[in-house]
Coordinates of C-alpha atoms in Angstrom, one line a residue:
M18 CA 83.1 41.0 46.1
S19 CA 86.3 39.8 44.4
P20 CA 86.5 39.2 40.7
M21 CA 87.4 35.3 42.0
T22 CA 84.6 35.2 44.1
D23 CA 82.1 36.4 41.8
L24 CA 83.7 34.1 38.9
G25 CA 83.3 31.0 41.3
L26 CA 79.7 32.0 42.0
R27 CA 79.0 32.2 38.1
F28 CA 81.0 28.5 37.9
V29 CA 78.3 27.2 40.0
R30 CA 75.4 29.0 38.0
R31 CA 76.8 27.9 34.6
P32 CA 79.2 25.0 35.4
G33 CA 79.7 24.1 31.6
P34 CA 79.7 20.7 29.9
G35 CA 79.0 18.0 32.4
G36 CA 79.1 20.3 35.2
R37 CA 75.6 20.3 35.9
A38 CA 75.9 16.1 36.4
A39 CA 79.2 16.8 38.3
N40 CA 77.5 19.4 40.6
L41 CA 74.5 17.3 41.1
A42 CA 76.5 14.1 41.9
A43 CA 78.6 16.2 44.4
L44 CA 75.4 17.8 45.9
G45 CA 74.1 14.1 46.6
A46 CA 77.3 13.0 48.1
T47 CA 77.6 16.0 50.4
A48 CA 74.1 15.9 51.6
V49 CA 74.5 12.0 52.6
V50 CA 77.5 13.2 54.5
A51 CA 75.9 15.4 56.5
L52 CA 72.8 13.5 57.1
L53 CA 75.3 10.7 58.3
L54 CA 77.3 13.2 60.4
T55 CA 73.9 14.6 62.0
F56 CA 72.7 11.2 62.6
L57 CA 75.8 9.9 64.6
V58 CA 75.9 13.3 66.7
A59 CA 72.3 13.6 67.3
G60 CA 72.1 9.8 68.4
S61 CA 75.0 10.1 70.6
L62 CA 73.4 13.1 72.3
G63 CA 70.0 11.1 72.4
L64 CA 71.7 8.4 74.5
V65 CA 72.9 11.0 77.0
H66 CA 69.6 12.6 77.3
R67 CA 67.9 9.0 78.1
S68 CA 70.7 8.2 80.7
D69 CA 69.8 11.7 82.4
R70 CA 66.3 11.0 82.8
I71 CA 66.8 6.9 84.0
G72 CA 70.4 7.3 85.6
W73 CA 68.8 8.0 89.1
R74 CA 67.5 4.5 88.9
G75 CA 70.8 3.1 89.5
A76 CA 72.2 5.7 92.3
D77 CA 74.4 4.0 94.9
K78 CA 76.8 6.3 96.3
A79 CA 75.1 7.7 99.8
D80 CA 76.2 7.0 103.4
P81 CA 73.1 5.4 105.1
A82 CA 73.3 7.6 107.8
S83 CA 72.8 10.8 105.7
A84 CA 70.8 9.2 102.8
I85 CA 67.3 10.7 102.3
G86 CA 65.9 7.5 100.7
A87 CA 66.7 3.8 99.3
I88 CA 65.6 2.2 96.1
G89 CA 65.5 -1.3 94.9
Q90 CA 65.0 -2.5 91.7
T91 CA 63.7 -6.1 90.4
E92 CA 62.3 -7.6 87.3
E93 CA 58.8 -9.1 87.2
T94 CA 56.2 -10.1 84.9
V95 CA 53.2 -8.1 84.6
D96 CA 50.2 -9.9 82.1
G97 CA 52.9 -11.6 80.5
R98 CA 55.2 -8.8 80.0
Q99 CA 58.8 -8.2 81.6
V100 CA 58.3 -5.2 83.6
L101 CA 60.9 -3.1 85.8
R102 CA 59.8 -2.6 89.5
I103 CA 61.5 0.1 91.6
D104 CA 60.8 0.5 95.0
L105 CA 61.4 3.7 96.8
A106 CA 61.5 4.3 100.4
T107 CA 61.8 7.7 102.0
M108 CA 64.1 7.5 105.0
R109 CA 63.7 11.2 106.4
P110 CA 61.7 14.2 105.6
N111 CA 63.1 16.5 102.8
Q112 CA 61.8 18.9 100.1
L113 CA 63.6 17.6 97.3
P114 CA 62.1 17.3 93.8
P115 CA 60.7 14.0 93.1
P116 CA 62.3 11.6 90.6
P117 CA 62.0 12.6 87.1
G118 CA 58.6 12.1 85.7
L119 CA 56.8 11.9 89.0
D120 CA 54.7 15.1 90.3
H121 CA 55.6 14.0 93.8
T122 CA 57.6 11.5 95.7
P123 CA 55.7 8.4 96.1
K124 CA 54.4 7.5 99.6
P125 CA 54.0 4.0 101.0
G126 CA 51.2 2.5 99.0
E127 CA 51.5 4.5 96.0
V128 CA 52.1 3.1 92.6
F129 CA 53.2 5.1 89.3
V130 CA 53.5 3.4 86.1
S131 CA 54.7 4.1 82.8
P132 CA 52.1 4.9 80.0
E133 CA 52.7 1.6 77.9
L134 CA 52.5 -0.5 81.6
A135 CA 49.0 1.6 82.2
K136 CA 47.1 0.1 79.3
H137 CA 47.8 -3.3 80.5
W138 CA 47.8 -2.6 84.4
P139 CA 45.7 -5.5 86.0
G140 CA 45.4 -4.0 89.4
P141 CA 43.9 -1.0 91.0
K142 CA 44.1 2.0 89.2
P143 CA 47.6 3.6 89.8
T144 CA 48.3 6.8 91.6
G145 CA 49.7 8.3 88.4
V146 CA 51.5 7.9 85.0
I147 CA 55.2 8.6 84.7
S148 CA 55.9 11.2 82.2
D149 CA 58.3 11.1 79.4
K150 CA 60.9 13.2 81.7
G151 CA 61.1 9.8 83.8
L152 CA 61.3 7.1 81.0
S153 CA 64.0 5.9 78.5
S154 CA 61.2 5.2 75.9
P155 CA 57.8 5.7 75.0
E156 CA 57.2 1.7 75.3
E157 CA 59.3 1.3 78.4
L158 CA 57.6 -0.9 81.2
V159 CA 58.3 0.3 84.6
V160 CA 56.4 0.9 87.8
I161 CA 57.7 3.1 90.8
R162 CA 56.3 1.8 94.0
G163 CA 56.4 3.9 97.3
V164 CA 57.4 1.2 100.0
A165 CA 58.3 1.5 103.9
R166 CA 61.3 -0.4 103.8
V167 CA 63.5 -1.6 100.8
D168 CA 65.4 -4.9 100.7
D169 CA 69.0 -4.9 99.5
P170 CA 68.5 -1.2 98.9
Q171 CA 70.6 1.3 97.1
Y172 CA 71.1 4.5 99.3
V173 CA 70.7 8.2 97.7
S174 CA 70.9 11.4 98.7
S175 CA 68.7 12.9 95.9
W176 CA 65.9 11.6 93.6
R177 CA 67.8 13.0 90.8
D178 CA 71.6 11.7 91.3
S179 CA 73.4 12.4 88.1
V180 CA 74.4 8.9 87.4
M181 CA 75.3 7.5 83.9
D182 CA 72.6 4.4 83.1
S183 CA 75.1 1.3 82.4
R184 CA 73.3 0.4 79.7
M185 CA 73.3 3.8 78.2
V186 CA 77.2 3.7 78.8
G187 CA 77.8 0.4 76.9
L188 CA 76.0 1.9 74.0
L189 CA 77.9 4.9 73.9
I190 CA 81.1 2.8 73.9
A191 CA 79.7 0.8 71.0
V192 CA 78.6 3.8 69.3
A193 CA 82.3 5.4 69.7
F194 CA 83.5 2.0 68.3
G195 CA 81.3 2.2 65.5
I196 CA 82.0 5.9 64.3
T197 CA 85.6 4.9 64.0
L198 CA 84.7 2.1 61.8
V199 CA 82.4 4.1 59.6
L200 CA 84.5 7.3 59.6
F201 CA 86.9 6.6 56.7
P202 CA 84.5 5.6 54.6
I203 CA 82.6 8.8 55.2
L204 CA 85.6 10.8 54.8
S205 CA 86.2 8.9 51.7
L206 CA 82.6 9.8 50.6
V207 CA 83.7 13.5 51.6
G208 CA 87.0 13.2 49.4
Q209 CA 84.5 11.6 46.5
A210 CA 82.1 14.4 46.6
A211 CA 84.7 16.9 46.2
G212 CA 86.5 15.2 43.6
V213 CA 83.8 14.2 41.4
A214 CA 84.7 16.6 39.1
A215 CA 88.0 17.1 39.5
K216 CA 89.4 16.5 36.0
R217 CA 86.8 19.3 34.5
R218 CA 88.0 21.5 37.3
E219 CA 91.7 20.6 37.0
H220 CA 91.7 21.6 33.4
R221 CA 89.6 24.7 33.7
L222 CA 91.7 26.2 36.5
A223 CA 95.1 25.3 34.6
A224 CA 94.0 27.3 31.7
L225 CA 93.2 30.1 34.2
R226 CA 96.7 29.7 35.7
L227 CA 98.1 29.7 32.0
A228 CA 96.4 32.7 31.2
G229 CA 97.8 34.9 34.2
A230 CA 95.9 33.7 37.2
T231 CA 98.0 33.2 40.7
R232 CA 98.0 30.4 42.5
T233 CA 96.1 31.8 45.3
Q234 CA 93.3 33.1 42.8
V235 CA 92.9 29.5 41.4
L236 CA 92.6 28.2 44.9
W237 CA 90.3 30.9 46.1
L238 CA 88.1 30.2 43.0
S239 CA 88.0 26.3 43.5
A240 CA 87.4 27.1 47.5
V241 CA 84.2 29.2 46.4
E242 CA 82.9 26.7 44.3
Q243 CA 83.5 24.1 46.3
A244 CA 81.9 25.6 49.3
V245 CA 78.7 26.7 47.8
V246 CA 78.0 23.1 46.6
G247 CA 78.9 21.8 50.1
L248 CA 76.7 24.2 51.8
A249 CA 74.1 23.3 49.9
G250 CA 74.2 19.8 50.5
A251 CA 74.7 20.3 54.2
V252 CA 71.4 22.1 53.9
V253 CA 69.8 19.2 52.0
G254 CA 71.4 16.7 54.4
L255 CA 69.8 18.6 57.7
V256 CA 66.3 18.8 56.0
G257 CA 66.6 14.9 55.2
Y258 CA 67.4 14.2 58.8
T259 CA 64.6 16.4 60.1
V260 CA 62.2 14.7 57.6
L261 CA 63.6 11.2 58.5
S262 CA 63.5 11.6 62.2
P263 CA 60.3 10.2 63.2
L264 CA 61.3 7.0 61.2
I265 CA 64.9 7.0 63.1
A266 CA 62.9 7.5 66.4
R267 CA 61.3 3.9 65.8
I268 CA 64.9 1.7 65.7
P269 CA 64.2 0.2 69.0
L270 CA 68.0 0.3 70.7
G271 CA 68.4 0.9 74.3
G272 CA 65.4 -0.5 75.4
G273 CA 62.7 0.7 73.0
R274 CA 61.9 3.2 70.4
W275 CA 63.1 6.7 71.1
Y276 CA 61.3 10.1 72.0
V277 CA 61.5 12.3 68.9
H278 CA 62.8 15.3 70.9
D279 CA 65.8 13.1 71.9
I280 CA 67.2 12.7 68.6
T281 CA 65.8 16.3 67.3
V282 CA 68.7 18.7 66.0
S283 CA 69.8 21.5 68.2
W284 CA 70.8 25.1 66.9
W285 CA 74.4 24.5 67.8
L286 CA 74.2 21.3 65.9
V287 CA 72.9 22.8 62.8
L288 CA 75.7 25.3 62.8
V289 CA 78.3 22.7 63.4
V290 CA 77.0 20.7 60.0
L291 CA 76.9 23.8 57.9
V292 CA 80.1 24.8 58.8
A293 CA 81.8 21.3 59.2
V294 CA 80.7 20.0 55.9
P295 CA 81.7 22.7 53.3
I296 CA 84.9 23.2 55.1
L297 CA 85.9 19.3 55.0
S298 CA 84.6 19.7 51.1
V299 CA 87.0 22.6 50.4
I300 CA 90.0 21.0 52.0
S301 CA 89.4 18.0 50.1
A302 CA 88.9 19.9 46.8
L303 CA 92.1 21.9 47.3
I304 CA 93.8 19.1 48.3
G305 CA 93.0 17.4 44.9
L306 CA 94.0 20.6 43.1
G307 CA 97.6 20.9 44.2
R308 CA 99.0 20.0 40.8
V309 CA 96.9 22.4 39.2
S310 CA 98.6 25.2 41.5
I311 CA 102.1 24.2 40.9
T312 CA 102.6 22.8 37.3
P313 CA 99.3 23.6 35.0
L314 CA 101.2 22.7 32.0
G315 CA 101.5 19.0 33.5
V316 CA 97.6 19.2 33.7
V317 CA 97.3 20.5 29.8
R318 CA 99.3 18.4 28.6
G319 CA 98.2 15.1 30.6
Q320 CA 101.3 14.6 32.4
T321 CA 101.4 11.2 34.3
R322 CA 101.3 11.5 38.2
K323 CA 104.1 10.5 40.2
A324 CA 104.0 6.7 41.1
T325 CA 103.2 5.5 44.5
S326 CA 105.6 3.9 46.8
A327 CA 105.6 0.4 48.1
L328 CA 106.8 1.7 51.6
R329 CA 103.1 2.3 52.2
L330 CA 102.6 -1.4 52.8
G331 CA 104.3 -0.7 56.2
L332 CA 101.4 0.9 57.4
L333 CA 99.4 -2.2 57.3
V334 CA 101.2 -3.7 60.4
I335 CA 100.9 -0.8 62.7
G336 CA 96.8 -1.4 63.2
P337 CA 97.0 -5.1 64.2
V338 CA 99.9 -5.0 66.4
V339 CA 98.1 -2.1 68.4
L340 CA 94.9 -4.4 68.7
G341 CA 96.9 -7.2 69.4
I342 CA 99.1 -5.7 72.0
Y343 CA 96.0 -4.1 73.6
G344 CA 93.4 -6.9 73.3
M345 CA 89.8 -7.0 74.3
K346 CA 90.4 -5.6 77.9
A347 CA 91.9 -2.4 76.7
A348 CA 90.1 1.0 77.5
V349 CA 88.2 2.4 74.3
I350 CA 90.6 5.1 73.2
P351 CA 93.7 2.7 72.4
L352 CA 91.3 0.3 70.5
M353 CA 89.8 3.2 68.6
I354 CA 93.2 4.3 67.7
G355 CA 94.4 0.7 66.4
V356 CA 90.9 0.5 64.1
G357 CA 91.6 4.1 62.9
M358 CA 95.2 3.3 62.1
A359 CA 94.2 0.0 60.3
A360 CA 91.7 1.8 58.3
L361 CA 93.8 4.8 57.4
A362 CA 96.5 2.2 56.3
V363 CA 93.7 0.5 53.8
R364 CA 93.0 3.9 52.3
V365 CA 96.9 5.1 52.0
V366 CA 98.0 1.5 50.5
G367 CA 94.8 1.4 48.0
P368 CA 96.3 3.5 45.5
W369 CA 99.6 1.4 45.3
A370 CA 97.8 -1.7 45.1
V371 CA 95.4 -0.2 42.0
Q372 CA 98.7 0.7 40.2
L373 CA 100.4 -2.5 40.7
I374 CA 97.4 -4.2 39.4
G375 CA 97.2 -2.0 36.3
K376 CA 100.8 -2.4 35.4
T377 CA 100.2 -6.2 35.6
M378 CA 97.1 -5.8 33.7
A379 CA 98.9 -3.7 31.1
G380 CA 101.7 -6.0 30.7
L381 CA 99.6 -9.2 30.1
A382 CA 96.9 -7.8 28.1
N383 CA 96.1 -9.7 25.0
G384 CA 93.3 -7.1 24.0
P385 CA 92.4 -3.5 23.8
V386 CA 89.8 -3.6 26.9
A387 CA 92.5 -4.8 29.2
L388 CA 95.2 -2.7 27.7
L389 CA 93.0 0.7 27.9
A390 CA 91.8 -0.4 31.6
G391 CA 95.1 -1.4 32.7
R392 CA 96.8 1.7 31.8
R393 CA 94.2 3.8 33.4
L394 CA 94.8 1.9 36.7
A395 CA 98.6 2.3 36.5
D396 CA 98.4 6.1 35.0
D397 CA 96.2 7.4 37.7
P398 CA 95.9 5.0 40.5
K399 CA 94.4 7.8 42.9
G400 CA 92.1 8.6 40.4
A401 CA 91.0 5.0 39.9
F402 CA 90.9 4.3 43.7
R403 CA 88.9 7.2 44.8
P404 CA 85.7 6.0 43.5
V405 CA 85.7 2.6 45.2
A406 CA 87.7 3.8 48.2
A407 CA 84.2 3.7 50.5
L408 CA 83.4 0.3 48.9
V409 CA 86.7 -1.1 49.9
L410 CA 86.7 0.3 53.2
S411 CA 83.3 -1.0 53.6
G412 CA 84.9 -4.5 53.3
F413 CA 87.6 -3.8 56.0
V414 CA 84.3 -2.7 58.5
T415 CA 82.5 -6.1 57.3
G416 CA 85.7 -8.3 57.7
F417 CA 86.2 -6.8 61.4
I418 CA 82.5 -7.3 62.3
S419 CA 82.2 -10.9 61.0
V420 CA 84.5 -12.0 63.8
F421 CA 82.3 -10.5 66.6
M422 CA 78.6 -11.1 65.3
P423 CA 76.4 -11.4 68.1
N424 CA 74.9 -14.9 68.9
G425 CA 72.9 -14.6 72.0
Q426 CA 74.9 -16.8 73.9
G427 CA 76.5 -15.9 77.3
Q428 CA 74.5 -12.9 76.9
D429 CA 71.3 -11.5 78.6
E430 CA 68.6 -10.7 76.2
A431 CA 68.9 -6.6 76.3
T432 CA 72.5 -6.8 75.4
F433 CA 71.8 -9.3 72.5
H434 CA 69.1 -7.4 70.9
D435 CA 71.3 -4.2 71.4
L436 CA 74.2 -5.7 69.8
R437 CA 72.1 -7.1 66.7
I438 CA 70.3 -3.7 66.3
G439 CA 73.9 -2.2 66.6
V440 CA 75.3 -4.2 64.2
A441 CA 72.5 -3.9 61.6
L442 CA 72.4 0.0 62.0
L443 CA 76.4 -0.1 61.4
L444 CA 76.3 -1.8 58.5
S445 CA 73.2 0.2 56.9
L446 CA 75.3 3.4 57.6
V447 CA 78.3 1.9 55.6
F448 CA 76.2 0.7 52.9
L449 CA 74.4 4.1 52.7
T450 CA 77.8 5.6 52.3
V451 CA 79.1 3.2 50.0
A452 CA 76.1 3.5 47.9
A453 CA 76.3 7.5 47.7
S454 CA 80.0 7.3 47.0
T455 CA 80.1 4.7 44.2
A456 CA 77.1 6.7 42.6
A457 CA 78.9 10.2 42.5
G458 CA 82.2 8.4 41.4
A459 CA 80.3 6.8 38.3
V460 CA 79.7 10.2 37.5
G461 CA 83.3 11.3 38.2
T462 CA 84.9 8.9 36.3
A463 CA 82.9 9.3 33.3
L464 CA 83.7 13.1 33.5
D465 CA 87.3 12.3 34.2
Q466 CA 87.4 10.1 31.2
A467 CA 85.9 12.2 28.9
A468 CA 88.7 13.8 27.2
P469 CA 90.7 10.5 26.8
A470 CA 87.6 8.7 25.6
R471 CA 87.0 11.4 22.8
A472 CA 90.4 11.3 21.8
L473 CA 90.1 7.3 21.3
R474 CA 86.9 7.6 19.4
R475 CA 88.3 10.0 17.2
S476 CA 91.1 7.6 16.3
G477 CA 88.5 5.1 15.5
V478 CA 88.4 2.9 18.8
P479 CA 84.6 1.6 18.8
L480 CA 82.6 3.1 22.0
Q481 CA 81.7 -0.3 23.0
V482 CA 85.7 -1.0 23.6
I483 CA 85.8 2.3 25.5
E484 CA 83.0 1.5 27.8
R485 CA 83.9 -2.1 28.3
S486 CA 87.1 -0.8 29.5
A487 CA 85.6 1.6 31.9
R488 CA 83.6 -1.3 33.3
V489 CA 86.9 -3.4 33.8
A490 CA 89.0 -0.4 35.2
A491 CA 85.9 0.0 37.9
V492 CA 85.3 -3.6 39.0
V493 CA 89.3 -4.7 39.0
P494 CA 90.2 -2.5 42.1
V495 CA 87.2 -3.9 44.0
I496 CA 88.1 -7.5 43.2
G497 CA 91.7 -7.1 43.6
V498 CA 91.9 -4.7 46.4
G499 CA 88.4 -5.1 48.1
L500 CA 88.6 -8.9 48.9
P501 CA 92.0 -8.9 50.0
V502 CA 90.9 -5.9 52.5
V503 CA 87.9 -7.9 53.9
G504 CA 90.8 -10.5 55.0
F505 CA 92.6 -7.9 56.7
G506 CA 89.7 -6.4 58.4
A507 CA 89.0 -10.2 59.8
L508 CA 92.9 -10.2 60.6
C509 CA 92.4 -7.1 62.6
G510 CA 89.1 -8.3 64.3
L511 CA 91.2 -11.8 65.1
A512 CA 94.1 -9.6 66.5
L513 CA 91.7 -7.8 68.8
S514 CA 90.1 -11.0 70.1
G515 CA 93.4 -12.8 70.6
G516 CA 92.9 -15.0 67.7
K517 CA 89.4 -16.3 68.7
I518 CA 86.2 -16.2 66.5
V519 CA 83.7 -14.9 68.7
T520 CA 81.1 -15.5 66.0
Q521 CA 79.2 -18.7 65.8
G522 CA 77.3 -20.6 63.3
N523 CA 77.5 -19.1 59.7
S524 CA 76.4 -15.6 60.1
G525 CA 80.0 -14.4 59.8
V526 CA 80.0 -16.2 56.5
L527 CA 77.1 -15.0 55.4
L528 CA 78.0 -11.5 55.9
L529 CA 81.2 -11.9 54.0
I530 CA 79.3 -13.3 51.0
G531 CA 76.7 -10.6 51.2
Q532 CA 79.4 -7.7 51.3
V533 CA 81.1 -9.1 48.2
V534 CA 77.8 -9.9 46.4
A535 CA 76.6 -6.2 47.3
G536 CA 79.8 -4.4 46.1
L537 CA 79.7 -6.1 42.9
V538 CA 76.1 -5.0 42.4
L539 CA 77.0 -1.7 43.4
V540 CA 79.9 -1.3 40.7
A541 CA 77.9 -3.1 38.2
V542 CA 75.0 -0.5 38.7
A543 CA 77.3 2.5 38.9
G544 CA 78.9 1.5 35.5
A545 CA 75.4 1.2 34.0
A546 CA 74.7 4.6 35.0
G547 CA 78.1 6.3 34.3
A548 CA 78.0 4.8 30.6
P549 CA 75.7 7.7 29.5
V550 CA 77.6 10.2 31.0
L551 CA 80.7 9.1 29.5
R552 CA 79.0 8.5 26.0
K553 CA 77.5 12.1 26.0
A554 CA 80.8 14.0 27.6
S555 CA 83.2 12.0 25.1
A556 CA 80.8 12.9 22.0
N557 CA 81.8 16.1 20.7

């Protein structure tokens, strides 16, 4: 083991003043990232598994002259419940496997029902019960009936044709779009987890550089430390997902609840999460330590970072233009690119906006609280924006969705149900990401400000003034950047819809109000949680 590797492991075991809180915050944030990543991938694969079991029902590609059978689907009511009835006719003898979930191909007069329907079946005892290998969900109500002839048939060459179910295809498209919306808040959470103790690590590694350590050694040391924390967080996230799987399976999406085995984590997904999460954490940590590896004296002296450029504003145009050009009828990939570019623009422009607000606050300050908060924002806009980046990006997601809130009009009941559950699920994922990022950011910001706060306390500045300025510096970016970003998200939604607000009623307005209230509450709670850390870290 190299000396730097050993030293990195020692820093994990003995992190020093404030290090334990920073590592715990980073561990928790990384665990949330791993859990969300596992959920998104496992859920997408679960939809594919469900489609594989029921896709044959929509098969319609065989030549009637060579088809082995025909099927027909109708909706009917059994005991007051909507039931899918599938009529199945065998057109010529064959030895092909029966439809999924059945022990044999139904003959005319034979009836197979799903387990849930069997509990309420009013007629004679059915021939058999469809197993979970032929059902979309445990509560699906479906009957497969053997008949001699099918009206308006769909011809099939096999009872197990590999066809994607149309409802599952729609859900997969919606999932891909949702992943694009939630991707940048998750990446911001990764950066927050990696940078939660950036200031503490920055000064420590700068001291090692001044003592003779090379740039490569310093970066390797940081990589080892962050990789251990990232790997531990990935393990905790995977365990958390496994524990929560039975609850996740109860989400009624795509026709009903899930079979747990549909969303169970496979071995290769475990490996992907255990490798991807630490790698993303290490990359984020190394990006944040570029200043240490180049100018360690600047870190020790507290040298101000280079100002951000207003040229970043140009990025705000790309996303809306792409969405406006392609519109609602475009393919999924161009729309995902347009949304991704808009979210990326928010992430890149955010620090510039924070710096502008900080300079304005400092210039107009008529008291120590506003002056200290303004200087904090102006001197380190990236560090000030990082803790609230996920929260600001959640405002973009909320603004975008507010234009497309499902209202049930012009939609069948199944589609409306899926859209409603999907929106609630997406917002829940975003809120979980924001909550984890804000909590980790509270600890990271407190540790970042420990040295300046200590110097201010020694110079006679009251602790109450320092804490109030810290709270102001946390709230101002949320209001000054977050509120315009909500409007920018709505603008992108309007660009996609051609200027038409799809949402009817007041659900979109209520969603926007809820976003603002939730954001302010999260920042207030995070400020209260970070105050003891700042007080303790700046006491010595």
